[in-house]
mmCIF file of C-alpha atoms in Angstrom:
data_model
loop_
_atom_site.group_PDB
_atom_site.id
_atom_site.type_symbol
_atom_site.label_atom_id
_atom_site.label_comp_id
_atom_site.label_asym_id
_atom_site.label_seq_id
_atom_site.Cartn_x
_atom_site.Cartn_y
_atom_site.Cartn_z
ATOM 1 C CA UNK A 2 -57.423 3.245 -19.634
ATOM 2 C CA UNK A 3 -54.419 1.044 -21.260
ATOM 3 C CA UNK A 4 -53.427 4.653 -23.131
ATOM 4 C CA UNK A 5 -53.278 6.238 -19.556
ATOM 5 C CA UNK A 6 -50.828 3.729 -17.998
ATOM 6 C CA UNK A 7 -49.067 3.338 -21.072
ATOM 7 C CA UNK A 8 -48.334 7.516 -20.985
ATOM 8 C CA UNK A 9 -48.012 7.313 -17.259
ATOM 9 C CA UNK A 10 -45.237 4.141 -17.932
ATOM 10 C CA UNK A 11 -43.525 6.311 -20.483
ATOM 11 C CA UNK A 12 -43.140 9.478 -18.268
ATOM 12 C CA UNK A 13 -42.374 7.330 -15.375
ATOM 13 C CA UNK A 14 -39.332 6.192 -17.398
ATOM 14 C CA UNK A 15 -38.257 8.702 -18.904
ATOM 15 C CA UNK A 16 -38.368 10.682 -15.884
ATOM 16 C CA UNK A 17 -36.262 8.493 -14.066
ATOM 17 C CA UNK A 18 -33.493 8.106 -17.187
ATOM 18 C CA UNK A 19 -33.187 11.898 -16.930
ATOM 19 C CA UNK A 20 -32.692 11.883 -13.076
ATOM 20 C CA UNK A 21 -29.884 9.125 -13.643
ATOM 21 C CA UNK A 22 -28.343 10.814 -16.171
ATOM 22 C CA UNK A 23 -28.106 14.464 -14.301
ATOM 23 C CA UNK A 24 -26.426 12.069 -11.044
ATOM 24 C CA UNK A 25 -23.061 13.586 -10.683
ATOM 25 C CA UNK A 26 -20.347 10.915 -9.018
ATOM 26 C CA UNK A 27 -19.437 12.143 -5.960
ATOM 27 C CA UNK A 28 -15.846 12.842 -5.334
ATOM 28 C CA UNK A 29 -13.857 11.359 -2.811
ATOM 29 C CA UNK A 30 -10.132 10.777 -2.282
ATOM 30 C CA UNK A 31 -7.837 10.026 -4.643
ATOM 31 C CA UNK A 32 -7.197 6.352 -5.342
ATOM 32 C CA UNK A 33 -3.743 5.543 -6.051
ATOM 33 C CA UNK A 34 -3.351 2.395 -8.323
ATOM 34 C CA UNK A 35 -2.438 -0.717 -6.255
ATOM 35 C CA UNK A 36 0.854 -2.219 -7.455
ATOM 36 C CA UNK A 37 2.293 -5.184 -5.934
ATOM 37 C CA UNK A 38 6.052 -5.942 -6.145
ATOM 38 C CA UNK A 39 8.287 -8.983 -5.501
ATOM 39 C CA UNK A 40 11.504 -9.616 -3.936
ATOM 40 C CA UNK A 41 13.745 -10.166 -0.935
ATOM 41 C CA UNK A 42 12.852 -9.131 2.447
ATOM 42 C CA UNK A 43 15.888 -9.011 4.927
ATOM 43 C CA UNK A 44 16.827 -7.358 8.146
ATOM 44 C CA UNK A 45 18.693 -4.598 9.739
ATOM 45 C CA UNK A 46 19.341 -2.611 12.903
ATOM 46 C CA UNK A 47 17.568 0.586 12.534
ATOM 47 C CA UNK A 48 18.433 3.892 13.579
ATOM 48 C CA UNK A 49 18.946 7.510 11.995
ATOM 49 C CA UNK A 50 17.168 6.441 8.310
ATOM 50 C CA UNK A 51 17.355 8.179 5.554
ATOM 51 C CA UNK A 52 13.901 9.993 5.938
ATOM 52 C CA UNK A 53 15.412 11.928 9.126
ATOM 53 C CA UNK A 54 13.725 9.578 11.688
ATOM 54 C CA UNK A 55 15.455 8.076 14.835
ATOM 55 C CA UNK A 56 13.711 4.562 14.672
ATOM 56 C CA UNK A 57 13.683 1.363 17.132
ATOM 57 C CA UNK A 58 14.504 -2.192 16.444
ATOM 58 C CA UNK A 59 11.103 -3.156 18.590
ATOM 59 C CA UNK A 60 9.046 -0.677 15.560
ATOM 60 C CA UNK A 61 8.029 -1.897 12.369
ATOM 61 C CA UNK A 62 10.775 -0.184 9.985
ATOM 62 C CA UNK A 63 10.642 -0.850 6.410
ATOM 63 C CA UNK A 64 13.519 0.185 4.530
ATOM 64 C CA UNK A 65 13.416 0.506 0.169
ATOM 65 C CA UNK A 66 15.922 0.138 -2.043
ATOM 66 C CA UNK A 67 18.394 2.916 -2.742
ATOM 67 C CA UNK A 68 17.016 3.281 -6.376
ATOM 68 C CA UNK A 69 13.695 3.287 -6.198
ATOM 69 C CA UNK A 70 13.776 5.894 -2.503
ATOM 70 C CA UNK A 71 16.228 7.992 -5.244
ATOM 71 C CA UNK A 72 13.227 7.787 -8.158
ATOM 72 C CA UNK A 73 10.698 8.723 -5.739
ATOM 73 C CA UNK A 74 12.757 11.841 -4.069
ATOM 74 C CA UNK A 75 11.653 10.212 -0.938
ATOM 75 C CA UNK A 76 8.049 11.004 -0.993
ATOM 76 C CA UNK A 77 7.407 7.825 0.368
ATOM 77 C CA UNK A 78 8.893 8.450 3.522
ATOM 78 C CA UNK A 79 6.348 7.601 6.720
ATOM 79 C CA UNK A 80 4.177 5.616 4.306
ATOM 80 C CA UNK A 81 2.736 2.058 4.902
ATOM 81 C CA UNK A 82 3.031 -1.260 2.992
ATOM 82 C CA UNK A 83 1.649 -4.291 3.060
ATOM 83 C CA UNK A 84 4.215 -6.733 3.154
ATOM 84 C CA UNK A 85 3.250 -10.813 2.197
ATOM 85 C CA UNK A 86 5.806 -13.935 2.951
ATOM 86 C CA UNK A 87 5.638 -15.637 -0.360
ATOM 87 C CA UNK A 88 6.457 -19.004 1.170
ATOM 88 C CA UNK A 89 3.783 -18.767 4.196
ATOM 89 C CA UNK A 90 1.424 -16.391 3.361
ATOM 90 C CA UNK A 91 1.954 -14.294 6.332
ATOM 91 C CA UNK A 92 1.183 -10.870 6.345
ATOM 92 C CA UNK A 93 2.119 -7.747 8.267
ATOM 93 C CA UNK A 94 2.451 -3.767 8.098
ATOM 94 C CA UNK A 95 5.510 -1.555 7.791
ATOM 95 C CA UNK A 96 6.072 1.799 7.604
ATOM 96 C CA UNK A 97 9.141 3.514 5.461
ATOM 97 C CA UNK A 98 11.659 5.492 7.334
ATOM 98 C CA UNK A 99 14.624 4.574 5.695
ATOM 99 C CA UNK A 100 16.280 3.415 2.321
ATOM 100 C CA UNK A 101 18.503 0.119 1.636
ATOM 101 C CA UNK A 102 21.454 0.840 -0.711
ATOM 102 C CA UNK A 103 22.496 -2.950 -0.699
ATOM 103 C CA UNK A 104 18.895 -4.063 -2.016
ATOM 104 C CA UNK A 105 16.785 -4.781 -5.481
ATOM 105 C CA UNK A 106 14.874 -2.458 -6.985
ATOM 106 C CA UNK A 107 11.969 -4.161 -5.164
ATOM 107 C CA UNK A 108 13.781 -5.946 -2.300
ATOM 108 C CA UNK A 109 12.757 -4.308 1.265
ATOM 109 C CA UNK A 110 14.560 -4.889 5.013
ATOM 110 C CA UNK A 111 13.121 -4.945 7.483
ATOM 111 C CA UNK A 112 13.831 -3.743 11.318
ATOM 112 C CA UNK A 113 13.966 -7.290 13.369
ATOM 113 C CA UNK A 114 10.829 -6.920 15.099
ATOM 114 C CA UNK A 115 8.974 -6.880 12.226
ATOM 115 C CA UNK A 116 10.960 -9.251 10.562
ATOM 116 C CA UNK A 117 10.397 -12.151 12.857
ATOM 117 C CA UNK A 118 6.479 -11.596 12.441
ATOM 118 C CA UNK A 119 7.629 -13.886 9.290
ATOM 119 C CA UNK A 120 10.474 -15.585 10.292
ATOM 120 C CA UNK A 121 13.394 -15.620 13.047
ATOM 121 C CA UNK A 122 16.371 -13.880 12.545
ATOM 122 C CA UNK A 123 18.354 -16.585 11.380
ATOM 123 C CA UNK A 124 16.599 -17.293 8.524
ATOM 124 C CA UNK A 125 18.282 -14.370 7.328
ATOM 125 C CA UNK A 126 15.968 -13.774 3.835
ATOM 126 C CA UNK A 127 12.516 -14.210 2.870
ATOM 127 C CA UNK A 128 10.281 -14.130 -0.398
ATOM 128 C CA UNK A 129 7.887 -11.147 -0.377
ATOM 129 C CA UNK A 130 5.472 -9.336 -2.442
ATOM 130 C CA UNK A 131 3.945 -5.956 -0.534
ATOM 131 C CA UNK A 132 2.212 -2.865 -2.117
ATOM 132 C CA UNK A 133 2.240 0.726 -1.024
ATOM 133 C CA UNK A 134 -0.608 1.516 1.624
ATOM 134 C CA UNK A 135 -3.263 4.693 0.754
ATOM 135 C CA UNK A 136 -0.974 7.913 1.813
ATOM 136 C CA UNK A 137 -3.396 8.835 4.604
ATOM 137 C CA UNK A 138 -3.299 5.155 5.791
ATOM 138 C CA UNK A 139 -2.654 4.708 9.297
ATOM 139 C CA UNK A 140 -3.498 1.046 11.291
#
């Protein structure tokens, strides 16, 4: 009888390591690495941006630097970030429409709206970090 469940034991697992090894992974969308950046958030009065959009000062308008909307050949137009107050730890969604030729490579400004979410106007500058939301992101 101990032969019997010892075979049975030994199909049982190797039947099982064949099944797991056959598993394919399914596929699903593709990830794009998270990468989070630091710099200076400011603000602006939007308008016509660089992506061809007619934006608001009441809509959350992110604008990139010059150099790095130039290095992406504005692919990142429409796109959502993530954007974090370094200082406070407050955090808040934008979405690129435009590009900033007065900022660092990983500055951002921001329409007023979205900037006071952080701060009020007159603070003028804040310490961010923010990351690049999944392309087919939307809140």
């Amino acid at each position: 009888m101990a032969r019997i469940t010892s075979s049975f034991a030994t199909l049982a697992c190797a039947l099982f390591l064949a099944l797991g090894a056959s598993a394919n992974p399914i596929a699903g969308p593709e990830l794009e690495k998270r990468v989070d950046h630091e710099g200076r958030g400011t603000w602006f009065n939007v308008g016509l941006g660089n992506c061809g959009k007619v934006s608001k000062d009441s809509e959350p308008v992110v604008a990139m630097s010059k150099a790095f909307y130039d290095e992406n050949h504005g692919s990142n137009c429409g796109q959502w970030v993530e954007i974090t107050d370094r200082d406070t730890g407050k955090t808040a969604l934008g979405q690129l429409w435009d590009s900033c030729p007065g900022c660092g490579r990983d500055d951002l400004d921001l329409s007023p709206s979205l900037f006071q979410q952080f701060a009020p106007l007159s603070k003028g500058v804040i310490n961010i970090s923010w990351h690049f939301k999944a392309k087919d992101f939307h809140p």
